[in-house]
Coordinates of C-alpha atoms and ligand atoms in Angstrom, one line a residue:
M271 CA -53.0 -54.2 60.8
H272 CA -50.2 -54.5 60.4
Y273 CA -48.7 -55.2 56.7
T274 CA -45.2 -56.1 56.3
L275 CA -43.8 -56.4 53.1
L276 CA -40.3 -58.9 52.3
D277 CA -38.4 -57.7 49.3
C278 CA -36.7 -60.6 47.9
Y279 CA -36.0 -58.8 44.9
T280 CA -37.3 -58.6 41.4
D281 CA -35.5 -58.9 37.9
E282 CA -37.6 -58.0 34.3
A283 CA -36.8 -57.6 31.0
S284 CA -38.5 -54.0 32.3
G285 CA -38.1 -53.1 35.5
L286 CA -34.8 -53.8 37.8
G287 CA -36.0 -53.8 41.9
V288 CA -32.1 -55.8 42.8
P289 CA -29.8 -53.8 45.1
P290 CA -29.1 -50.8 44.7
Y291 CA -32.4 -50.1 42.7
L292 CA -34.9 -50.0 44.4
G293 CA -38.4 -51.5 42.2
T294 CA -41.5 -50.2 42.0
Y295 CA -43.1 -53.5 43.6
P296 CA -42.7 -52.5 47.3
R297 CA -42.5 -49.4 46.5
Y298 CA -46.5 -48.9 45.2
I299 CA -47.7 -51.0 47.9
Y300 CA -46.5 -49.7 50.8
G301 CA -47.9 -46.2 49.8
Q302 CA -51.4 -48.2 49.1
L303 CA -51.3 -49.7 52.5
K304 CA -50.4 -46.6 54.0
Q305 CA -52.9 -44.9 52.0
E306 CA -56.2 -47.4 53.2
G307 CA -54.4 -46.3 57.2
H308 CA -52.4 -49.9 57.5
D309 CA -48.8 -50.4 59.6
V310 CA -46.1 -50.8 56.9
T311 CA -42.8 -52.7 57.2
Y312 CA -40.3 -53.1 54.4
L313 CA -38.0 -55.7 55.2
T314 CA -35.9 -57.7 52.6
I315 CA -34.7 -60.8 52.0
D316 CA -31.5 -60.4 54.3
D317 CA -33.1 -59.0 56.9
L318 CA -34.3 -62.6 57.2
R319 CA -31.1 -64.6 56.4
L320 CA -29.7 -62.6 59.7
W321 CA -32.7 -63.8 62.0
K322 CA -32.7 -67.2 60.3
H323 CA -29.6 -68.0 59.1
Y324 CA -27.0 -65.7 61.0
H325 CA -28.8 -64.9 64.9
N326 CA -29.2 -61.9 64.0
Q327 CA -24.9 -60.9 64.1
K328 CA -23.0 -59.6 61.1
K329 CA -20.1 -60.1 62.0
E330 CA -17.1 -57.9 60.1
T331 CA -15.1 -59.5 57.6
K332 CA -11.7 -61.2 58.2
E333 CA -9.2 -59.6 55.4
H334 CA -9.3 -63.2 52.9
Q335 CA -12.5 -63.1 52.4
K336 CA -15.3 -61.8 50.2
T337 CA -18.3 -59.0 51.5
N338 CA -20.6 -61.0 52.5
I339 CA -23.8 -59.9 50.1
L340 CA -26.1 -62.2 51.7
L341 CA -26.8 -59.2 54.3
Y342 CA -25.8 -56.1 52.4
N343 CA -29.1 -54.6 51.8
L344 CA -30.5 -54.9 55.3
T345 CA -33.6 -51.9 56.4
N346 CA -33.2 -50.0 60.0
N347 CA -36.0 -52.9 60.9
R348 CA -35.8 -56.4 62.7
A349 CA -37.1 -58.8 61.5
E350 CA -37.5 -61.2 64.7
T351 CA -38.9 -58.7 66.5
V352 CA -41.2 -57.0 63.5
L353 CA -42.5 -60.2 62.1
Q354 CA -43.8 -61.1 65.4
N355 CA -46.1 -58.2 64.9
T356 CA -47.3 -59.1 61.3
D357 CA -50.7 -59.6 60.3
V358 CA -49.7 -60.0 56.9
L359 CA -47.0 -60.8 55.6
I360 CA -46.5 -59.5 51.8
V361 CA -43.5 -61.5 49.7
I362 CA -42.5 -59.5 46.6
I363 CA -40.0 -61.9 44.4
G364 CA -39.4 -63.1 40.9
V365 CA -36.7 -63.3 37.9
H366 CA -37.3 -62.7 34.7
V367 CA -34.4 -62.4 33.2
P368 CA -31.2 -63.8 36.3
G369 CA -28.0 -61.6 36.0
K370 CA -24.9 -60.8 38.7
Y371 CA -25.6 -58.6 41.5
L372 CA -22.0 -57.5 42.6
T373 CA -23.6 -56.3 46.2
A374 CA -27.0 -58.8 46.0
L375 CA -27.6 -61.6 45.8
P376 CA -32.1 -62.5 44.7
G377 CA -33.9 -64.4 47.5
T378 CA -35.8 -67.4 45.3
L379 CA -38.6 -69.3 45.7
R380 CA -36.9 -72.9 46.9
E381 CA -35.1 -70.4 49.5
V382 CA -37.9 -68.3 50.9
I383 CA -40.3 -70.5 51.7
P384 CA -38.2 -72.7 54.6
L385 CA -37.6 -69.5 56.1
L386 CA -41.1 -68.6 56.1
Q387 CA -42.5 -72.1 57.2
D388 CA -42.8 -71.6 60.8
L389 CA -44.3 -68.2 60.5
P390 CA -48.3 -67.6 61.6
M391 CA -49.4 -64.6 60.0
K392 CA -51.0 -64.9 56.4
K393 CA -49.0 -64.8 53.6
I394 CA -49.6 -63.5 50.5
L395 CA -47.1 -64.1 47.2
T396 CA -46.6 -61.3 44.4
G397 CA -44.2 -59.5 42.6
P398 CA -43.0 -60.9 39.1
A399 CA -43.3 -64.5 40.1
I400 CA -46.9 -65.0 39.7
F401 CA -46.0 -64.8 36.1
G402 CA -43.1 -67.2 37.1
T403 CA -39.5 -67.5 38.3
Q404 CA -35.9 -68.6 38.0
L405 CA -32.4 -67.6 39.2
E406 CA -30.2 -68.6 36.6
G407 CA -30.8 -68.6 33.1
G408 CA -30.8 -71.6 30.8
K409 CA -33.0 -72.9 33.2
F410 CA -36.9 -73.7 33.0
Y411 CA -38.8 -71.1 35.8
E412 CA -39.1 -72.3 39.7
K413 CA -41.0 -75.2 40.2
E414 CA -42.0 -75.3 43.8
N415 CA -44.6 -76.0 46.8
I416 CA -46.3 -72.8 46.9
S417 CA -48.8 -73.9 49.3
L418 CA -47.8 -72.3 52.4
F419 CA -49.0 -68.8 50.9
N420 CA -52.6 -67.8 51.4
E421 CA -53.5 -66.0 48.6
I422 CA -50.7 -65.5 45.4
K423 CA -52.4 -62.3 44.2
D424 CA -51.1 -59.1 41.7
F425 CA -51.1 -55.7 43.5
T426 CA -51.0 -54.2 40.1
L427 CA -53.2 -51.4 39.4
P428 CA -54.3 -48.8 36.4
F429 CA -52.3 -46.2 36.3
D430 CA -54.7 -43.6 37.1
Q431 CA -55.7 -45.5 40.3
L432 CA -52.2 -45.4 41.4
Q433 CA -50.5 -41.7 41.1
S434 CA -51.1 -41.9 44.6
Y435 CA -49.7 -44.6 46.2
A436 CA -46.9 -44.3 43.6
I437 CA -46.5 -41.0 45.7
A438 CA -47.1 -42.0 49.4
G439 CA -45.0 -44.7 48.6
A440 CA -41.9 -43.3 49.0
D441 CA -41.6 -43.4 52.8
I442 CA -40.6 -46.5 51.7
L443 CA -36.9 -44.1 52.4
T444 CA -37.3 -43.2 55.9
Q445 CA -36.9 -47.2 56.5
I446 CA -33.9 -48.1 54.1
P447 CA -30.4 -46.8 55.4
D448 CA -28.1 -47.1 52.5
K449 CA -28.7 -45.3 49.4
R450 CA -30.9 -46.8 46.9
V451 CA -31.3 -46.5 42.2
I452 CA -35.6 -45.3 42.1
E453 CA -36.3 -47.2 39.6
I454 CA -39.7 -45.1 37.4
E455 CA -42.2 -46.5 34.9
T456 CA -43.0 -44.4 32.5
G457 CA -44.9 -48.3 30.7
R458 CA -46.0 -51.2 30.5
G459 CA -46.3 -53.9 28.5
C460 CA -45.3 -54.0 24.4
N461 CA -45.5 -51.4 21.7
V462 CA -44.0 -54.1 18.8
G463 CA -43.0 -56.9 20.6
K464 CA -44.0 -60.6 21.1
C465 CA -40.1 -61.7 21.3
S466 CA -41.3 -65.4 21.7
F467 CA -39.2 -65.5 26.1
C468 CA -40.5 -62.2 26.9
T469 CA -43.5 -62.2 29.8
E470 CA -44.4 -58.0 29.4
P471 CA -46.6 -59.3 26.5
L472 CA -48.3 -61.3 28.9
K473 CA -48.5 -58.4 32.1
S474 CA -49.8 -56.2 30.1
K475 CA -51.1 -54.7 27.1
F476 CA -49.2 -51.5 26.2
I477 CA -49.6 -48.7 27.9
N478 CA -47.9 -45.3 28.8
R479 CA -47.6 -43.4 32.5
R480 CA -49.0 -39.1 31.6
M481 CA -45.4 -37.8 31.7
E482 CA -47.0 -35.4 34.6
D483 CA -46.9 -37.9 36.8
V484 CA -43.4 -39.7 36.0
V485 CA -42.1 -36.0 36.9
N486 CA -44.3 -36.2 39.7
E487 CA -43.0 -39.2 41.5
V488 CA -39.4 -38.3 40.5
K489 CA -39.9 -35.1 42.8
T490 CA -41.3 -36.5 45.4
Y491 CA -38.5 -38.8 45.9
Y492 CA -35.8 -36.2 45.2
N493 CA -37.3 -33.7 47.8
L494 CA -36.9 -36.7 50.1
G495 CA -33.2 -36.7 49.6
A496 CA -33.3 -39.1 46.5
R497 CA -30.5 -38.2 44.2
F498 CA -30.1 -41.5 41.5
I499 CA -33.3 -42.2 39.4
R500 CA -33.0 -44.5 36.6
L501 CA -36.5 -44.4 34.1
G502 CA -36.0 -47.3 33.5
K503 CA -39.6 -49.6 33.9
Q504 CA -40.6 -50.0 30.7
A505 CA -39.8 -51.8 27.0
D506 CA -38.8 -48.8 25.1
F507 CA -38.2 -45.2 26.4
Y508 CA -38.0 -43.5 22.8
V509 CA -41.6 -44.6 22.9
S510 CA -43.0 -43.1 26.0
D511 CA -45.3 -39.9 26.7
R512 CA -43.6 -36.3 25.9
P513 CA -40.3 -38.4 26.7
V514 CA -38.4 -35.1 25.7
Q515 CA -40.8 -32.7 27.8
M516 CA -40.0 -35.3 30.5
L517 CA -36.4 -35.2 30.6
Q518 CA -36.8 -30.8 30.5
Q519 CA -38.7 -31.2 33.5
I520 CA -36.7 -33.4 35.4
S521 CA -34.6 -31.6 35.0
K522 CA -36.3 -28.7 35.9
H523 CA -36.8 -29.3 39.0
C524 CA -34.6 -32.0 40.2
P525 CA -31.3 -29.8 40.0
D526 CA -29.2 -31.3 41.5
L527 CA -29.7 -35.1 41.1
E528 CA -26.2 -37.5 41.0
M529 CA -27.9 -40.1 37.9
L530 CA -30.6 -39.7 36.0
H531 CA -30.9 -42.1 33.5
I532 CA -33.0 -44.4 31.2
D533 CA -32.2 -48.2 30.2
N534 CA -34.5 -49.7 27.3
V535 CA -34.5 -48.9 24.3
N536 CA -36.3 -50.4 21.6
P537 CA -33.5 -49.8 19.0
N538 CA -36.4 -48.7 15.7
S539 CA -37.5 -45.9 17.8
V540 CA -34.1 -44.7 17.3
V541 CA -34.3 -44.7 13.4
A542 CA -37.6 -43.6 13.2
P543 CA -38.5 -40.2 12.5
G544 CA -38.7 -38.1 15.8
G545 CA -35.6 -40.6 16.9
E546 CA -32.8 -38.5 17.1
E547 CA -34.5 -35.6 18.5
I548 CA -35.2 -37.6 21.3
T549 CA -31.4 -38.8 21.3
K550 CA -30.0 -35.4 21.5
A551 CA -32.4 -34.4 24.6
I552 CA -31.4 -37.5 26.9
V553 CA -27.4 -36.4 25.9
E554 CA -28.4 -33.3 27.4
Y555 CA -30.5 -33.6 30.2
C556 CA -29.6 -36.9 31.7
T557 CA -26.3 -37.8 33.7
A558 CA -23.1 -39.1 31.8
G559 CA -22.1 -43.0 31.5
N560 CA -26.0 -43.6 30.4
I561 CA -26.8 -46.5 27.9
A562 CA -30.1 -47.2 25.9
A563 CA -29.8 -51.2 26.4
F564 CA -30.8 -52.5 23.1
G565 CA -32.4 -56.4 23.5
V566 CA -30.8 -57.2 20.2
E567 CA -31.5 -60.9 20.9
S568 CA -28.9 -61.8 18.1
F569 CA -27.9 -60.5 15.0
D570 CA -29.1 -64.0 13.1
P571 CA -31.8 -63.3 11.0
A572 CA -33.2 -66.3 11.5
V573 CA -33.1 -66.4 14.7
V574 CA -35.2 -62.5 15.0
K575 CA -37.5 -64.3 12.7
A576 CA -38.3 -67.6 14.2
N577 CA -38.9 -65.8 17.6
L578 CA -40.3 -62.9 16.6
L579 CA -37.7 -61.0 17.8
N580 CA -38.4 -57.3 16.8
T581 CA -34.5 -55.6 15.2
M582 CA -33.4 -57.6 12.5
P583 CA -29.2 -56.5 12.1
L584 CA -29.3 -53.7 10.1
I585 CA -31.5 -51.9 12.5
A586 CA -29.8 -52.2 14.8
M587 CA -26.1 -50.8 13.5
K588 CA -28.2 -48.0 13.0
A589 CA -29.2 -47.7 15.9
I590 CA -26.2 -47.3 17.1
R591 CA -24.8 -45.1 15.1
I592 CA -27.6 -42.6 15.8
I593 CA -26.6 -43.4 18.9
N594 CA -22.7 -42.9 18.7
K595 CA -22.9 -39.5 16.5
Y596 CA -24.6 -37.9 19.3
G597 CA -24.2 -39.8 23.0
A598 CA -19.7 -40.7 22.2
E599 CA -18.4 -37.2 23.4
R600 CA -17.0 -37.7 27.7
G601 CA -18.7 -36.5 30.3
K602 CA -18.4 -34.9 34.3
N603 CA -18.3 -38.1 35.3
G604 CA -15.8 -39.8 33.1
L605 CA -17.7 -41.6 31.2
P606 CA -19.3 -41.2 27.6
R607 CA -22.6 -39.7 27.9
F608 CA -25.1 -42.2 26.3
L609 CA -24.1 -44.9 24.4
P610 CA -26.0 -47.9 23.6
G611 CA -25.8 -51.3 25.0
I612 CA -26.6 -54.9 23.6
N613 CA -27.6 -57.8 25.1
I614 CA -27.5 -61.1 23.7
I615 CA -28.8 -63.9 24.4
F616 CA -28.4 -68.0 24.3
G617 CA -31.1 -70.6 23.6
L618 CA -33.7 -68.6 21.7
L619 CA -35.2 -70.6 18.6
Q620 CA -33.1 -72.4 15.6
E621 CA -29.8 -71.7 17.3
T622 CA -26.6 -72.5 15.4
K623 CA -23.1 -72.9 15.3
G624 CA -23.9 -70.4 12.6
T625 CA -25.2 -67.8 15.0
H626 CA -22.7 -67.2 17.0
E627 CA -20.8 -65.9 13.6
K628 CA -23.3 -63.7 12.4
N629 CA -23.0 -62.1 15.9
M630 CA -19.3 -62.0 16.1
D631 CA -19.5 -60.2 13.1
A632 CA -22.1 -57.6 14.3
L633 CA -20.3 -57.4 16.8
Q634 CA -16.4 -57.4 14.8
Q635 CA -18.5 -54.2 11.9
I636 CA -18.9 -52.3 15.4
M637 CA -15.0 -52.4 16.6
D638 CA -14.7 -51.7 12.5
E639 CA -16.3 -49.0 12.3
Q640 CA -14.4 -47.5 15.3
L641 CA -17.9 -48.0 17.0
L642 CA -18.7 -46.8 21.1
L643 CA -20.4 -50.1 23.2
R644 CA -20.8 -50.0 26.9
R645 CA -21.3 -53.3 27.5
I646 CA -22.9 -57.0 25.8
N647 CA -24.6 -58.6 28.3
I648 CA -24.7 -62.4 27.6
R649 CA -27.8 -65.2 29.1
Q650 CA -29.0 -68.2 28.5
V651 CA -32.3 -67.9 28.6
A652 CA -34.8 -68.7 31.3
V653 CA -38.0 -70.7 30.0
L654 CA -40.8 -69.0 31.9
P655 CA -44.2 -70.4 31.8
D656 CA -46.6 -69.1 28.4
T657 CA -44.7 -67.7 26.8
F658 CA -44.1 -68.2 23.0
L659 CA -40.7 -70.2 24.3
E660 CA -42.4 -72.6 26.4
Q661 CA -44.4 -73.7 23.5
H662 CA -42.3 -74.1 20.4
G663 CA -39.3 -75.3 22.2
G664 CA -39.0 -75.4 25.0
N665 CA -35.4 -75.4 26.6
K666 CA -34.5 -77.4 22.9
Y667 CA -32.1 -74.9 22.2
L668 CA -30.3 -74.5 25.0
R669 CA -29.5 -78.4 25.5
K670 CA -28.8 -78.6 21.7
N671 CA -26.1 -75.9 22.1
N672 CA -25.1 -75.7 26.0
H673 CA -22.0 -77.3 25.1
L674 CA -21.2 -74.8 23.0
Y675 CA -21.9 -71.8 25.1
W676 CA -18.8 -70.8 27.5
K677 CA -16.9 -70.6 24.1
W678 CA -19.0 -68.6 22.1
R679 CA -19.0 -65.9 25.5
N680 CA -15.5 -66.0 26.0
E681 CA -14.8 -65.4 22.3
I682 CA -17.5 -61.9 22.7
R683 CA -15.4 -61.0 25.8
Q684 CA -11.5 -61.9 24.1
K685 CA -12.1 -60.5 20.8
I686 CA -14.7 -57.5 21.7
D687 CA -15.0 -57.1 24.9
N688 CA -11.9 -56.5 26.3
P689 CA -10.4 -53.7 23.4
M690 CA -13.6 -52.2 23.2
L691 CA -13.6 -51.4 27.3
E692 CA -9.9 -50.0 26.7
R693 CA -11.6 -48.1 24.0
L694 CA -13.9 -46.6 26.5
L695 CA -11.8 -45.8 29.1
P696 CA -7.8 -45.6 27.9
K697 CA -5.6 -45.6 30.8
G698 CA -5.5 -42.7 32.9
T699 CA -8.6 -42.1 32.0
I700 CA -10.5 -40.0 35.7
I701 CA -13.7 -41.2 36.6
N702 CA -15.7 -39.2 39.1
D703 CA -18.1 -40.1 41.9
V704 CA -17.1 -44.2 42.0
W705 CA -18.7 -45.7 45.0
T706 CA -16.4 -48.2 47.0
E707 CA -19.2 -51.5 47.9
M708 CA -17.5 -55.1 48.6
Y709 CA -14.3 -56.5 49.4
D710 CA -13.4 -59.5 47.6
G711 CA -9.8 -60.5 50.0
K712 CA -7.5 -57.9 49.1
T713 CA -9.5 -55.9 46.3
T714 CA -11.5 -53.3 47.8
F715 CA -15.1 -53.4 44.3
C716 CA -16.3 -50.0 43.3
R717 CA -18.7 -49.5 40.8
Q718 CA -20.7 -45.9 39.9
M719 CA -24.2 -45.9 40.4
G720 CA -25.6 -45.8 37.3
T721 CA -27.1 -48.6 35.0
Y722 CA -25.4 -51.1 34.1
P723 CA -22.2 -49.5 36.1
L724 CA -18.9 -50.9 35.4
V725 CA -17.3 -52.9 37.9
I726 CA -13.6 -50.8 38.7
G727 CA -11.2 -53.0 41.2
I728 CA -8.4 -51.7 43.4
K729 CA -6.3 -53.0 44.9
G730 CA -6.2 -53.4 49.4
R731 CA -9.2 -53.2 51.7
L732 CA -10.7 -49.1 51.0
P733 CA -13.4 -47.9 53.4
L734 CA -16.4 -49.3 52.1
H735 CA -19.5 -47.0 51.1
H736 CA -17.0 -43.6 50.1
K737 CA -17.2 -41.8 47.3
I738 CA -13.4 -41.6 45.5
N739 CA -12.8 -40.5 42.2
I740 CA -10.1 -43.5 39.8
R741 CA -7.7 -42.9 37.2
V742 CA -7.8 -46.5 34.6
T743 CA -4.7 -48.4 35.1
G744 CA -5.5 -51.6 33.7
Y745 CA -8.1 -54.6 32.1
M746 CA -9.9 -57.8 33.3
L747 CA -12.9 -59.0 30.4
R748 CA -15.2 -57.3 31.6
S749 CA -14.5 -54.8 34.0
I750 CA -11.3 -52.0 34.6
T751 CA -8.8 -51.6 37.6
G752 CA -7.5 -48.9 38.4
E753 CA -6.4 -46.5 41.4
V754 CA -7.4 -44.1 43.8
H755 CA -7.1 -40.3 42.3
G756 CA -8.8 -38.3 45.3
T757 CA -11.9 -37.8 46.4
Ligands
LIG2271 S1 -38.7 -56.1 22.7 FE1 -39.6 -58.3 23.5 S2 -38.1 -58.5 24.8 FE2 -38.6 -56.4 24.7 S3 -40.6 -56.1 26.1 FE3 -40.9 -56.2 23.8 S4 -41.9 -58.2 23.9 FE4 -40.3 -58.2 25.7

């Protein structure tokens, strides 16, 4: 049987699969089908767009144009040819925590369904979309007619049945011409939270993947040439199975990794007994530019309570200090080694004007204490099916406060982000291993391969897909400007 996977990209609270990240969904399914003896081809939504919207022609951008990110992530395969010989098409789709993506745009149900309408093969829908999907914050989930799909299937397997598929799935790299960050799963579900907006507790009970299995998967990718790894699919890296040993083993077996980062961290785990040991190990074994993404969501205790969030503001501040204590030193690639990042969400239950004031007070305190934050993610909540939020108010607060969000966001960007960037990367700092990624008119936008990498704008159109070093020359609200400092 010939199966084709159509990756429309995924973004969840725990796990990223938007290029340059390669998520777990296509890799695991690819491995499973291969082991069952099928032919499997990997396509992206970009391949499908190239066929359906651009007649298989990818044009060079002119000097005044932006790089077309709708076609940025093509595979080695041609959608038109592949889909003529496909028996079953598996469509992977689903954004739960919408973000802004520099070089990709995830496919939505609204976009994909019409493109698949006249294709005759059996079609299966999978990925986070089976729990709802929404590419834009501040909205309810997409309510499209999905009768086009013959089946809606959750391919998730228990960890003990998954391992051989996870290993076999690494072969998918042979179908992808560009570099990818491999998002590695270390656990599922959430051991503490029932946060009002989050689907993670709905998807799985809390369970960890065995440390040895994580290390073996990383080794497999490393041996196939992958050099960028994020241990990012989990609710809290600190409660993974033996995290210190995991990092030691990976660094021992994969000595030339150019990037080894983590993602989500529960601030409560950082302040708990043993938290400082894990923090030190992350600083020692991971590469610089690493971030503990703290899902603080709000510094307003009333919002924390109403939304069943797990981190009270005092704990968040304590955890921020601990990570700074061990991780603030600058590493080889020019960035501090390990810093906290903070997520803030607008539109949660009981949000008032006072919520923004409390957020600003806490962020100002971080500034006043001379601490570093690597980034602040602000988004409007997406209301997903069966969540506590959907059942206890839905978009009530989003509607009520919507007119304030631009102002709130702008105040954080102006008063906190901007001075923080100057503190983080003073003018003249050299940043290494920066990749030229895309054009917007006469500017080239670049970034390191990493977790939430900083976007760097450089004057002129440099050749894309090259690795360069840059010198910091100035600041935008959330990004920096630089000039080339050699390769
Ligand atoms: S802590 Fe909250 S947001 Fe994070 S995974 Fe758990 S339930 Fe979801």
